[in-house]
Phi, psi and omega in degrees: 000131181280140176277139178246136179252125183291350181228137179299148178293146181198175182274071182243134174206128179224141177241127181245151182231149180270001176230157178295159177056039171061040179247168176080204181294141185230138177221142177254144179225146172238007179211179183300152171230113184281334181203107183296337179294330177291346177261004177094008177251146178269344180188163174255126183244348172203156189216143169236121176260114182265328184211135176081175176253144184228160169236129177258154182232146179298323184241170175291169179060029175060045181240163178087194181303147180253147179227123177285133181234097177261173184308131179144185182254140179232087187289337180213169182302328181298331182293325179265336177275348174058222178271044186295327183069003176242120187284093179237110180259018188242131168222119187243344178212161180199161179206155176289154173258102188290330188264011182291105176229082190311316186288334185247028183278139178215134181224144174243121178255149183234150180294318185246172175297160175055036174062039180256160175080194181300151181223161182210126177266134182232144178228013186220176178275143181226102179292340174212109180297321181295320179295335181266002174117353176290138195276348177210186184260018180232154172233127184279325180196168180205152174240124177267106183279328175200152178079198179221147185228155169241125180253141184240149181296325185237164175298159178074022178059051180235163178089194179304145177252138176233122180267122182244127186230146180290338182260015173240142182055023185064021182078002184251125178239095189281341186205153182302335180296342178272355182284334181163163183291344181264355184291130180228005184203160175279357188293116172221127183233356173209149185216141173214156177286148179273131179282133177270000000 
């Protein structure tokens, strides 16, 4: 009988710690973790990403606020929540981002839900969509044509993070409710490609 893997094999490796500054219990992963408590940890307090791009979640089962985790060290929660402005010290699940291809990323954003209204195709990072010509502070829907992107609520890559991937939802995000379980608004004001 052949074994089936629900996720393609890839160069992913992440090390999580139950204490800040890479102290305490340590575990390495090369695949998704749906609930860190099932591994004997009550929370993740520091992270080292050695290979690949990952997305961390506030709650188990890949729910709640999302945090982009690219290669590097994250000694405390502020490092992965960035300029979030929302005090979240909790990360309970995480998974690799399989479609992160930084050089070949392409996204089409639309003014309205269900791909209606004005549209704009992007292939680069935009710290302020309005400064680059987008006419308001909201995006109604988007199609991820290739790669993976992180969209932010505010300019300068701040606020809530939404991870958008070409291999999730068929690359189609018709309404903000599809951006993540924590999404409550159409407001997106900066976008960047995810580094692999």
